[in-house]
Coordinates of C-alpha atoms in Angstrom, one line a residue:
X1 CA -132.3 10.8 -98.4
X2 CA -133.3 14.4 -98.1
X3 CA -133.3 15.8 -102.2
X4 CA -132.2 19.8 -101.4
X5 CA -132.6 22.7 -104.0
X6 CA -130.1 25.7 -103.3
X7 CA -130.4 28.9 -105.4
X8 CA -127.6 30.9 -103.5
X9 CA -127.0 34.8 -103.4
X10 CA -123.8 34.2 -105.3
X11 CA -120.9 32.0 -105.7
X12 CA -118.2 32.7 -103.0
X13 CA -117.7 29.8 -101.0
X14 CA -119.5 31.1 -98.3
X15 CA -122.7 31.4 -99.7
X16 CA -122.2 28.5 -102.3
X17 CA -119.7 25.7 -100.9
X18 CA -120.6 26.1 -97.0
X19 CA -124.0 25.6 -97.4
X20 CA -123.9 22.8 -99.9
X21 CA -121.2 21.1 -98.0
X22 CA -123.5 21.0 -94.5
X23 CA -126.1 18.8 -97.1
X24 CA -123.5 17.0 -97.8
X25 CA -122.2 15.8 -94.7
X26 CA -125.5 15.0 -93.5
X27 CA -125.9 12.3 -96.7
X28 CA -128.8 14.6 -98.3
X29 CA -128.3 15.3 -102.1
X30 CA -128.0 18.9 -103.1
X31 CA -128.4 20.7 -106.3
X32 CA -127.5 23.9 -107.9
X33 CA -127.7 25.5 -111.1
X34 CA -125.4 25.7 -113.8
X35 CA -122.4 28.5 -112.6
X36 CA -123.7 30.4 -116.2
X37 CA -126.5 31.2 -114.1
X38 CA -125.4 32.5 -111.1
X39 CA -124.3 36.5 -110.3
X40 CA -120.9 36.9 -109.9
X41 CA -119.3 40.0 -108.7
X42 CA -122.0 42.7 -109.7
X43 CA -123.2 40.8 -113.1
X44 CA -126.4 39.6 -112.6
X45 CA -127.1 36.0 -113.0
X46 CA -129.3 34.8 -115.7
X47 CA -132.4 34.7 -114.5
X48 CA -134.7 33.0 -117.0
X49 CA -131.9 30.1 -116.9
X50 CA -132.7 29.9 -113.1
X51 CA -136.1 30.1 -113.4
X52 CA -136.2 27.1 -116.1
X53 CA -133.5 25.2 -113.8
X54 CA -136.3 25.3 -111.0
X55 CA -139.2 24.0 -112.7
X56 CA -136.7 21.2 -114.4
X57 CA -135.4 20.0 -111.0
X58 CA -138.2 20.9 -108.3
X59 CA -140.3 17.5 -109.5
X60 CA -138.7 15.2 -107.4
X61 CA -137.0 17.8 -104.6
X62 CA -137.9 18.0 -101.0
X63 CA -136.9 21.4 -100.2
X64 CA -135.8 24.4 -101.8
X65 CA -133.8 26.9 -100.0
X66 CA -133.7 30.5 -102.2
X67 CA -132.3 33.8 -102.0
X68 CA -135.1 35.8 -103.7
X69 CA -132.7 38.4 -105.0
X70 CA -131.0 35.7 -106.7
X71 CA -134.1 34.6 -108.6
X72 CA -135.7 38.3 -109.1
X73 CA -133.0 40.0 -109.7
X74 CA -130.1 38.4 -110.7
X75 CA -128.0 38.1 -107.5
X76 CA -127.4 39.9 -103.8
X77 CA -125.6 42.6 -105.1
X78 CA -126.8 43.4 -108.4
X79 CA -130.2 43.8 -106.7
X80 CA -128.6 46.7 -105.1
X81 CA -127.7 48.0 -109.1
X82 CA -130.1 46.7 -111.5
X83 CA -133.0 49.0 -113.1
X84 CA -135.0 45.7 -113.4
X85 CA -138.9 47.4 -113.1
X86 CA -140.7 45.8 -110.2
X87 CA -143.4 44.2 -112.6
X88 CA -140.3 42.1 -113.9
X89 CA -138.9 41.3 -110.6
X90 CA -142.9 40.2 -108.9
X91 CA -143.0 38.1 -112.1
X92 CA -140.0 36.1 -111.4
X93 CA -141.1 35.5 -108.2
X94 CA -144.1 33.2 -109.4
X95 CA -141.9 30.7 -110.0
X96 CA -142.3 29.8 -106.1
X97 CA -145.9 29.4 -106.8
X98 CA -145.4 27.3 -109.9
X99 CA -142.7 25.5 -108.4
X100 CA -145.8 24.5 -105.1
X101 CA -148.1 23.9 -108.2
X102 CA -145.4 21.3 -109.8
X103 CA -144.9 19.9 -106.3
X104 CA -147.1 20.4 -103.8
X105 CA -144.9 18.6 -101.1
X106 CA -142.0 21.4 -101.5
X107 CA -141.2 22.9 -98.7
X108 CA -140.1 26.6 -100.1
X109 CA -136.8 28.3 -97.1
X110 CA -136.7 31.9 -98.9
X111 CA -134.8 34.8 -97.7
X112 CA -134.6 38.5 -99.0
X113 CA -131.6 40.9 -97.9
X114 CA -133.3 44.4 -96.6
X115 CA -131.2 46.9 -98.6
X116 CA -127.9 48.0 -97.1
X117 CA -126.2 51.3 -96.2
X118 CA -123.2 50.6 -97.1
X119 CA -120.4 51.5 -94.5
X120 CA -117.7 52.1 -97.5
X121 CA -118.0 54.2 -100.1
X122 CA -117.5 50.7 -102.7
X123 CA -118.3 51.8 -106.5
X124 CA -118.7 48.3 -107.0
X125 CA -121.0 46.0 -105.0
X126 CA -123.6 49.4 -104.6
X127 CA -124.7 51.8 -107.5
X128 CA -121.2 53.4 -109.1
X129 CA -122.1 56.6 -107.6
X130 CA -121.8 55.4 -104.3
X131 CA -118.2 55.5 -104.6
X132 CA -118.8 59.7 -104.6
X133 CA -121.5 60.1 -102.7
X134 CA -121.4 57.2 -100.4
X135 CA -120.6 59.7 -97.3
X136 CA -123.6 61.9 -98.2
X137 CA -126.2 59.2 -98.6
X138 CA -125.5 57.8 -95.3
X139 CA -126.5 61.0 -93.7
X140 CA -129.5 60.9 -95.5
X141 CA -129.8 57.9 -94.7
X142 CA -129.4 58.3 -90.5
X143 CA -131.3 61.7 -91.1
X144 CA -134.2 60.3 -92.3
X145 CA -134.7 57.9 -89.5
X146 CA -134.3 59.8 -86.6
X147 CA -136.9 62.0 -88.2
X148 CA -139.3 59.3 -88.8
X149 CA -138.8 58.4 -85.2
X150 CA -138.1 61.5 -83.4
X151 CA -140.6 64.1 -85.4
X152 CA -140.0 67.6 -86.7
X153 CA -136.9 68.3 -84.4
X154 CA -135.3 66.0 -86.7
X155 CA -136.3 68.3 -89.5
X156 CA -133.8 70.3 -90.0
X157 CA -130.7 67.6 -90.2
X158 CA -133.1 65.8 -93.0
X159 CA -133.2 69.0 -95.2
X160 CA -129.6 69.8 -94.8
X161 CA -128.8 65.8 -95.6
X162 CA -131.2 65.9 -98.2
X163 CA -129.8 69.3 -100.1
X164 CA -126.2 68.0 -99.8
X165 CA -127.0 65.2 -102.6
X166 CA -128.1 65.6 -106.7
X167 CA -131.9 64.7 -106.4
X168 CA -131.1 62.8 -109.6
X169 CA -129.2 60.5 -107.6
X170 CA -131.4 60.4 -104.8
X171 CA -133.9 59.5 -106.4
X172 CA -132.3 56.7 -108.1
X173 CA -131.1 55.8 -104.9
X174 CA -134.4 55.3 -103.2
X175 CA -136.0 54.0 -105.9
X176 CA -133.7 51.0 -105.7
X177 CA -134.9 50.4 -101.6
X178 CA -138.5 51.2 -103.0
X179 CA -138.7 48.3 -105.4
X180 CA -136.8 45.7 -103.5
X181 CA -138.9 46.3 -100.3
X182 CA -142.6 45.6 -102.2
X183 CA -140.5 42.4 -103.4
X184 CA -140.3 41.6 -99.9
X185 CA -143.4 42.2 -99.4
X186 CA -144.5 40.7 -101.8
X187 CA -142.9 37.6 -100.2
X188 CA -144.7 38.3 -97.3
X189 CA -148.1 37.2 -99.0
X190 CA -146.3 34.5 -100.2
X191 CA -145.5 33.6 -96.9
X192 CA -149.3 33.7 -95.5
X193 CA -150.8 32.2 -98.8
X194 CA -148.5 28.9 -97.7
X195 CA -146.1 29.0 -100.8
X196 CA -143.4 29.4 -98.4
X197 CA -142.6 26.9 -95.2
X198 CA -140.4 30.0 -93.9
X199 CA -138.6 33.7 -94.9
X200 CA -135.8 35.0 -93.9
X201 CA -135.8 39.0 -93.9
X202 CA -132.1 40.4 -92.7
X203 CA -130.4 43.7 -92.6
X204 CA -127.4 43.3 -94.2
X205 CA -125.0 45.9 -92.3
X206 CA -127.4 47.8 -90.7
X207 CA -127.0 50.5 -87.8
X208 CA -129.4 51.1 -84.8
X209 CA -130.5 54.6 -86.8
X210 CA -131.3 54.2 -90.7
X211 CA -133.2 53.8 -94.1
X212 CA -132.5 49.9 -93.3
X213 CA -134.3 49.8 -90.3
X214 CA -137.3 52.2 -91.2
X215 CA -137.4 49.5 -93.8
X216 CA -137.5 46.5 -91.6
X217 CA -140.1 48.7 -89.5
X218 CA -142.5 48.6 -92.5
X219 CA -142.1 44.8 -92.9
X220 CA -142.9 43.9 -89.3
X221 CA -145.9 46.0 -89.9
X222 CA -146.9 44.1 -92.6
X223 CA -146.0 40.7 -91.2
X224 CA -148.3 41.8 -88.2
X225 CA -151.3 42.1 -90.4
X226 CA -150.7 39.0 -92.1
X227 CA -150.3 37.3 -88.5
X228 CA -147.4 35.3 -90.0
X229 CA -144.2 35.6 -87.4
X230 CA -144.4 31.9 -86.6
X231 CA -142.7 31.2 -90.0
X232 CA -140.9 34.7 -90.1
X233 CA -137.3 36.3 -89.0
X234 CA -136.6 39.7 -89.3
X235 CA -132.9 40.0 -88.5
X236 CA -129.5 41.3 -88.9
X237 CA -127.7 38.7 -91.6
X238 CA -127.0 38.4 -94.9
X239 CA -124.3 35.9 -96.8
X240 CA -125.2 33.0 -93.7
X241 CA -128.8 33.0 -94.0
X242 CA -128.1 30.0 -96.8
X243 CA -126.7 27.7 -94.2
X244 CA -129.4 28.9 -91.4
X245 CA -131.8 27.5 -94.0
X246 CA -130.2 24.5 -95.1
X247 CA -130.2 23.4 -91.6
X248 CA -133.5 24.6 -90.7
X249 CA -134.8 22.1 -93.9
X250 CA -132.6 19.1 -93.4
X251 CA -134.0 19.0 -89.3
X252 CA -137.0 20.6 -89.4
X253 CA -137.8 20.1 -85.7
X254 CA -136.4 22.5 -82.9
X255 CA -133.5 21.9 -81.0
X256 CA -131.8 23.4 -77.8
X257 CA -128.4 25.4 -77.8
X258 CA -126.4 25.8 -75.0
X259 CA -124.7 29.5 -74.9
X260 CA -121.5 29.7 -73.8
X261 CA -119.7 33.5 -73.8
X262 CA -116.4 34.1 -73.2
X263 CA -117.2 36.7 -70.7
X264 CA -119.8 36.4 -68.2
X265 CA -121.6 39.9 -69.6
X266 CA -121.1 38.8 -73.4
X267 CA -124.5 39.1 -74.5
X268 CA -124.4 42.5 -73.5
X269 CA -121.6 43.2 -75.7
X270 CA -121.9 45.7 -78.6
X271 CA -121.0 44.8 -82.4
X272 CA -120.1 47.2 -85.0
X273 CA -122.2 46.0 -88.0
X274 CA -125.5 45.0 -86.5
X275 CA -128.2 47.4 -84.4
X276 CA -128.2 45.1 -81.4
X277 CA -126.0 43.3 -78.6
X278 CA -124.6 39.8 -79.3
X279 CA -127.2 38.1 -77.2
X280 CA -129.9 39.2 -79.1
X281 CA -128.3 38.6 -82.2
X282 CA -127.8 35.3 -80.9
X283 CA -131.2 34.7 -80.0
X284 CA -132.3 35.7 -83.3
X285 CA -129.4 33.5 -85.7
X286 CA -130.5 30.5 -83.0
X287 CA -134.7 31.1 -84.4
X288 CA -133.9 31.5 -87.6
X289 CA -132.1 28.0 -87.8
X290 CA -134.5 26.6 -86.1
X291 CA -133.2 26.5 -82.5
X292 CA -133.6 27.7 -79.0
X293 CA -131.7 28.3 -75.6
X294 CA -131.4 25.4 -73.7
X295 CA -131.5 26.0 -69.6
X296 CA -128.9 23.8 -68.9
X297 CA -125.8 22.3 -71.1
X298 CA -127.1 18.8 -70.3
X299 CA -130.3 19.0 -72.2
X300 CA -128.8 21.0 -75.1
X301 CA -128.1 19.2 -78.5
X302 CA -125.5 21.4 -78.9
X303 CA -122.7 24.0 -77.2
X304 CA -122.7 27.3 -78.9
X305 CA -119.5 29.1 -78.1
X306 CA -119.3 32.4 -78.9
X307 CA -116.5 34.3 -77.9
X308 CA -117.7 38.2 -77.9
X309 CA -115.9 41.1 -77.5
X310 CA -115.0 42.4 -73.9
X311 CA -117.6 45.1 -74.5
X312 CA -117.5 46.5 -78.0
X313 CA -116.3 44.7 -81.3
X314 CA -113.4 47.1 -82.8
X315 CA -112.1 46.7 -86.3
X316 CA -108.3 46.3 -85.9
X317 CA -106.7 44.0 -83.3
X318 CA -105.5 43.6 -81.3
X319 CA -107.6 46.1 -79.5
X320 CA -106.9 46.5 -75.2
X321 CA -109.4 49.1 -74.9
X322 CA -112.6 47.1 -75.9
X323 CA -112.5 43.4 -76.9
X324 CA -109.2 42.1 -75.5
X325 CA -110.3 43.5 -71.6
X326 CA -111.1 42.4 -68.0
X327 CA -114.5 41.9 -68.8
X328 CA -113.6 38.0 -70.7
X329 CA -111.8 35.5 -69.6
X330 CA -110.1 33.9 -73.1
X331 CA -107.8 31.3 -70.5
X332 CA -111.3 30.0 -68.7
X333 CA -113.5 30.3 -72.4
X334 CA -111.3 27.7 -74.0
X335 CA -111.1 25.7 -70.7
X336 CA -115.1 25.3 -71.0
X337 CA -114.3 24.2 -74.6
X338 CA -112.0 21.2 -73.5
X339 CA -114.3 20.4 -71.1
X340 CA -117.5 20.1 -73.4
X341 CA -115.4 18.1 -75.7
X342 CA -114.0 15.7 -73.2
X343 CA -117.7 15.5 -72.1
X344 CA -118.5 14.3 -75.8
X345 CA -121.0 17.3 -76.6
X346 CA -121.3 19.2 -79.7
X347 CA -119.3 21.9 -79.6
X348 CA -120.2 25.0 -82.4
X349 CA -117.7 27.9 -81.9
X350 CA -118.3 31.6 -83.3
X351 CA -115.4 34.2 -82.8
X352 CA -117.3 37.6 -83.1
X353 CA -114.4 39.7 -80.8
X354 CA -113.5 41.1 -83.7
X355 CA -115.6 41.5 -87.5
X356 CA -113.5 39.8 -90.9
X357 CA -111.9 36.8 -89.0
X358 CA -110.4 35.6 -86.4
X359 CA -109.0 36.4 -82.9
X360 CA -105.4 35.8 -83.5
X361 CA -105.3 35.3 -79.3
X362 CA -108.1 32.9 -79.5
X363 CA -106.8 31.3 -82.1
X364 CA -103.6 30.7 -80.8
X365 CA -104.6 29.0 -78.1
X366 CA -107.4 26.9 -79.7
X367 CA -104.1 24.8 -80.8
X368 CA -103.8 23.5 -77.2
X369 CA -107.2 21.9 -77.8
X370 CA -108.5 19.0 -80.2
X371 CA -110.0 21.1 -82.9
X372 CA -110.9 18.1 -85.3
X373 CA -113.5 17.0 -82.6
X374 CA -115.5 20.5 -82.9
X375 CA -118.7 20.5 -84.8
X376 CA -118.4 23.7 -86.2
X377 CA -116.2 26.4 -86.3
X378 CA -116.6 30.0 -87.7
X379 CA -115.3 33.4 -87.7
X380 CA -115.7 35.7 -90.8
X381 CA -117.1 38.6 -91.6
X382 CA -119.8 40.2 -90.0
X383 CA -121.2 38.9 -86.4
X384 CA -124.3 38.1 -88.2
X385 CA -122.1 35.4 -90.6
X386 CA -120.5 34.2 -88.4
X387 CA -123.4 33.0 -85.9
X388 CA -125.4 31.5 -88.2
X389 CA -122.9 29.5 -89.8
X390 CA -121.7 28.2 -86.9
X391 CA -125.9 27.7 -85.4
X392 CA -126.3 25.3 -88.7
X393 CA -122.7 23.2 -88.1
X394 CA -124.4 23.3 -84.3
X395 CA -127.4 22.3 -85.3
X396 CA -126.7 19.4 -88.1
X397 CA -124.0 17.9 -85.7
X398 CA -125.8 14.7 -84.7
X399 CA -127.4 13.9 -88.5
X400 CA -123.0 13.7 -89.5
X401 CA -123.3 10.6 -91.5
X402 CA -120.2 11.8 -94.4
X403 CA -117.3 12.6 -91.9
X404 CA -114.7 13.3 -94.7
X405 CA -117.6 16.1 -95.8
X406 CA -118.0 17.2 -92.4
X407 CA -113.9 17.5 -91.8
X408 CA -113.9 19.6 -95.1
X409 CA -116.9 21.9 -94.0
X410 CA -115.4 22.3 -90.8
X411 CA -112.1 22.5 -92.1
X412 CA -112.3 25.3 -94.8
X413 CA -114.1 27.9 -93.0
X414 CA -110.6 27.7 -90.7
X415 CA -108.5 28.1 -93.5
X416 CA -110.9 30.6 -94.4
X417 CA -112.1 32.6 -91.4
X418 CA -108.0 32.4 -89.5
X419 CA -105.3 31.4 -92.0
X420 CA -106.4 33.6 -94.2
X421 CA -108.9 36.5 -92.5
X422 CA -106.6 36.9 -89.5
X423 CA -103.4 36.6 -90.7
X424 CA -102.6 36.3 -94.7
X425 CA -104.9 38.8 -96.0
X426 CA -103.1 41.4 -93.9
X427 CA -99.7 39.9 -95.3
X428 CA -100.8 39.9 -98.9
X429 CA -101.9 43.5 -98.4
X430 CA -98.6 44.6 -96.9
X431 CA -96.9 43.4 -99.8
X432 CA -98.5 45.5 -102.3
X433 CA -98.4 49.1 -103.5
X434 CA -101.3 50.8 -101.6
X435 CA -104.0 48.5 -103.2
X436 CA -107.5 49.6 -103.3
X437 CA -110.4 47.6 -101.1
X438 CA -112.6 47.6 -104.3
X439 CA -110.1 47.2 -106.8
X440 CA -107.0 45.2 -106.9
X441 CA -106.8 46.1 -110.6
X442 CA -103.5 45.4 -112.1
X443 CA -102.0 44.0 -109.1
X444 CA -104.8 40.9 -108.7
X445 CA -102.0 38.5 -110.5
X446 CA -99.2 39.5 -108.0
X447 CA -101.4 39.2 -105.0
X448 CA -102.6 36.2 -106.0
X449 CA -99.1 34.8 -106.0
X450 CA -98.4 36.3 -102.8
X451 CA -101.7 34.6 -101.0
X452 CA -100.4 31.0 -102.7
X453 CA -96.8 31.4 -100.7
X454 CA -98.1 32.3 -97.6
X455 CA -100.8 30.2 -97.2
X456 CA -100.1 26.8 -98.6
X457 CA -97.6 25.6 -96.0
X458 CA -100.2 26.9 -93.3
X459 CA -102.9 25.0 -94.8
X460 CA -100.5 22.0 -94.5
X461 CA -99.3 22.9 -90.7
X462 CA -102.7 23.2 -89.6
X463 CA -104.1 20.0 -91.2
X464 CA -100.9 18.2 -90.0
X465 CA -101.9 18.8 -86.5
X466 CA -105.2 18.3 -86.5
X467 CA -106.8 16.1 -88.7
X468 CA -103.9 13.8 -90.4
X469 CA -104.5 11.1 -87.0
X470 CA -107.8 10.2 -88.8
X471 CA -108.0 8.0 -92.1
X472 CA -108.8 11.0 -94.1
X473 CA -106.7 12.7 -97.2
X474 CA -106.4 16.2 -98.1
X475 CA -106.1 17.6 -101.2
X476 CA -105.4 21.4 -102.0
X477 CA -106.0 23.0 -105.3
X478 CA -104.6 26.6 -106.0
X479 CA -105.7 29.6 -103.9
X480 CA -107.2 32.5 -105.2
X481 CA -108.9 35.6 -105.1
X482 CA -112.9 35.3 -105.4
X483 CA -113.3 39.0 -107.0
X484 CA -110.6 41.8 -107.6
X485 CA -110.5 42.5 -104.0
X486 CA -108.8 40.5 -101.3
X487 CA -112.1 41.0 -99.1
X488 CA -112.7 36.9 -100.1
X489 CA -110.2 34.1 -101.0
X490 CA -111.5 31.3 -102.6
X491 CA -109.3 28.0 -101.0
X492 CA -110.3 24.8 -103.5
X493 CA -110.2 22.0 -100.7
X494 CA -111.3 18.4 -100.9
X495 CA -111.4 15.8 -98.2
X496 CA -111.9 12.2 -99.3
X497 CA -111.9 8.9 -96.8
X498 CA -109.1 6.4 -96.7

C-alpha cells in the first residue's frame, strides 16, 4: 500500500477532498495536516505547524505531493498577499531537503502557482488594493509584455500604464511577483539537485500577453540551464495540479490517452483563461500527469473526452455564436461515449465548452447514457481544472480497488461541477439582492439556505438514477458555502458499500 503525503493549496474540496479521494479509491493511505494548519480564505496557514507535521509523518511515507506556496507561504492565495521576506519563505522550503535527508526513498511531486493577473478586480483573494486598481494593473501588466517582446514601439503604452498607477502600489505589487518567482526558482535547483522527483510550474489565469508569461519566460530560461525539463511542466493550471500529482505518484509509469473532441477541429479551439488552444492545453495537463496520446483508442488505457467549445469558450451560455455552433457535433460526441463504454474502456470526460461548470446541453443529454460506468467526470472552473482532474480519474482508472471511494470521487465533482456550477449557483444568485462576487456579506446565511432547497432533491434525483442499482449507500450532509462568495459550494458526501 502506497503511504501518500498531501500538503494542498487550501481546503476547498477541490484541492483537498478530490485529490485525497483519487488515493483513496486506489487503496493507498493518504495524509494531511491538521485543518489548524491549512490557509483558508486569505489567512495563511500555519506554517511552522506544517513544517513540524512533515518531518513527523515523512518517516515512513512514500510520496509527498506539495503545493510550495502552501508550505512557504501559508497558502495559494495568501502568497499573492503576505509581506513574508523571501529569506523566510527559501527557509521554509528546506524542509523538502530535510524531509529527503529523513527519508531518502521520498519521492518529492511539488508544484508552485506562477503569479496571477487577476481577471476581476477581487479585494480579497489578491492584495486589497486590487479591488481599486485592478483595471489599471492589468494594463501594466499587458503593457509590459508586449514591450519586453515587441521593443521600444511598445514604449509608449508602458509609460502611459505605468503613470496611471501610485508607484507605492506598484511597487508593492511587483515586489509580490519578484519574491514568489526566486521561490520558484529556487525550486528549480531543487529540482536538478534531485530533492524533487517532479515540479509543477502553472499560470494560474494567465493571457497570451502579460507579467504571467514574462514570468514563465524567465523560468524556462532557467530550467534550460539546469537541463531539467524531463521532470518539469510549465503550464496553464492551478487548483488541479494536486490531483495531476497524486496520480502521477500513485502510477508512476506513463500511460496512453485516447482524445476524443466533440468537434472534429476541437483542439484548435480557443479558451478564455489560458494563452493557448485546448489541444495544447491537453497535451500539456496529459504530461504533467504522467500521460501521452495514444494513436489509436485500442492501445490507450484510457478515453479522454473533452467536449470543447465550437471555436471559442464564452462565459455565459448558452452561447450560438461560439461554443454551441456547426463546428461540434454534441448528438455524435456522446454517441462515441456510449460506444467506448459498451466497449468496456475507461472513459474520463472534461466539459471545457464553457469555464465554471457545466454544459447544461451536454449535460442533459449525458442522462441518456450510463454515467456510473465513467471513470471520471469533470467540469469546473477554469479549462486548466478541469483537464487535469479529469487526466488523473483517467489515468488511476484501472488501480480502482475502493469502488464506493471511486463512486464518491466521481460522484461529487457532478454534484459539484453541474448541480451546482451549471444550474443552482445561478438560482441562488437570482434569489438575492444584487450580491457581490467577493462578498456575500450579510446575505451568506440566506443563500446558504437557498443552495440547501434547491440542491438536495437534485442530489437525490441524480443519484436515484444513476448509482442506486449498485450495493452502494449515500449519505448527504448539509450544503454550504466554502467562503463568503458562492464561487465554491462545499457538498459533504459520503459513499459507503452495502
Amino acid at each position: 500500500m502506497t503511504r501518500l503525503l498531501l500538503i494542498p493549496p487550501d481546503t476547498r474540496p477541490p484541492t483537498l477532498d478530490l485529490p485525497t479521494g483519487l488515493a483513496r479509491m486506489t487503496g493507498a493511505e493518504v495524509r494531511v495536516p491538521p485543518a489548524a494548519a491549512l490557509p483558508n480564505f486569505f489567512t495563511p496557514g500555519d506554517t511552522g505547524a506544517l513544517r513540524d507535521w512533515l518531518l513527523a509523518e515523512v518517516g515512513d511515507a512514500d510520496a509527498l505531493v506539495v503545493c510550495l506556496e502552501t508550505l512557504c507561504l501559508g497558502g495559494m492565495i495568501p502568497a499573492r498577499r503576505v509581506s513574508d521576506p523571501l529569506e523566510t519563505a527559501l527557509e521554509r522550503l528546506g524542509a523538502l531537503r530535510e524531509a529527503k535527508r529523513l527519508n531518502p526513498d521520498l519521492r518529492v511531486y511539488a508544484f508552485g502557482v506562477i503569479v496571477r493577473v487577476a481577471h476581476d478586480n477581487d479585494p480579497h483573494e489578491e492584495k486589497p488594493y486590487y479591488g481599486e486598481w485592478g483595471r489599471e494593473l492589468r494594463a501594466y501588466s499587458t503593457a509590459f509584455d508586449r514591450h519586453a517582446r515587441h521593443g521600444e514601439g511598445e514604449r509608449a503604452a508602458l509609460e502611459t500604464a505605468q503613470a496611471a498607477l501610485p508607484a507605492e502600489i506598484l511597487a508593492d505589487w511587483l515586489g509580490t511577483r519578484e519574491r514568489n518567482r526566486a521561490l520558484h526558482l529556487a525550486a528549480l535547483d531543487l529540482l536538478a539537485d534531485g530533492t524533487l522527483a517532479h515540479l509543477c510550474l502553472t499560470l494560474d489565469d494567465t493571457t497570451p500577453y502579460g507579467l504571467a508569461a514574462a514570468d514563465r519566460r524567465m523560468l524556462e530560461a532557467r530550467a534550460d540551464e539546469l537541463g531539467v525539463w524531463e521532470r518539469l511542466d510549465v503550464y496553464p493550471g492551478a487548483d488541479e495540479v494536486p490531483c495531476a500529482l497524486v496520480a502521477r505518484a500513485l502510477r508512476p509509469e506513463r500511460v496512453r490517452a485516447w482524445v476524443r473532441y466533440s468537434g472534429v477541429n476541437g483542439a484548435g479551439a480557443e479558451l478564455i483563461y489560458e494563452d493557448r488552444p485546448a489541444g495544447e492545453l491537453v497535451r500539456a495537463h496529459l504530461r504533467a500527469a504522467g500521460c501521452t496520446v495514444a494513436d489509436t483508442p485500442a492501445e490507450a488505457d484510457f478515453i479522454l473526452a473533452v467536449n470543447t467549445p465550437g471555436t471559442r469558450q464564452s462565459s455565459s451560455q448558452p452561447d450560438f455564436a461560439t461554443v454551441d455552433t456547426p463546428h461540434r457535433s454534441l448528438p455524435a460526441f456522446v454517441d462515441s461515449l456510449r460506444d467506448d463504454l459498451a466497449a468496456g474502456r475507461a472513459v474520463s470526460l472534461a466539459d471545457i465548452a464553457y469555464p465554471n461548470g457545466a454544459e447544461k446541453r451536454l449535460w442533459t443529454m449525458l442522462q441518456g447514457l450510463p454515467l456510473a460506468q465513467l471513470a471520471g467526470y469533470s467540469a469546473w472552473n477554469t479549462a486548466g481544472n478541469t483537464l487535469g482532474s479529469a487526466v488523473a480519474f483517467g489515468k488511476l482508472a484501472r488501480l480502482v480497488r475502493d469502488r464506493a471511494a471511486h463512486v464518491e470521487a466521481l460522484f461529487s465533482r457532478m454534484v459539484d461541477d453541474a448541480l451546482y456550477q451549471a444550474f443552482t449557483r445561478a438560482e441562488v444568485r437570482a434569489r438575492l439582492d444584487n450580491p457581490s462576487p467577493f462578498d456575500l456579506g450579510e446575505q451568506r446565511e440566506t443563500a446558504e439556505a437557498y443552495l440547501q432547497e434547491i440542491i438536495m432533491p437534485r442530489i437525490h434525483d441524480l443519484w436515484n438514477a444513476h448509482f442506486s442499482r449498485e450495493d452502494l449507500h449515500l449519505e448527504v450532509g448539509t450544503p454550504h458555502l466554502a467562503w463568503p462568495r458562492l464561487f465554491t459550494g462545499v457538498f459533504p458526501l459520503r459513499v459507503r458499500g452495502g
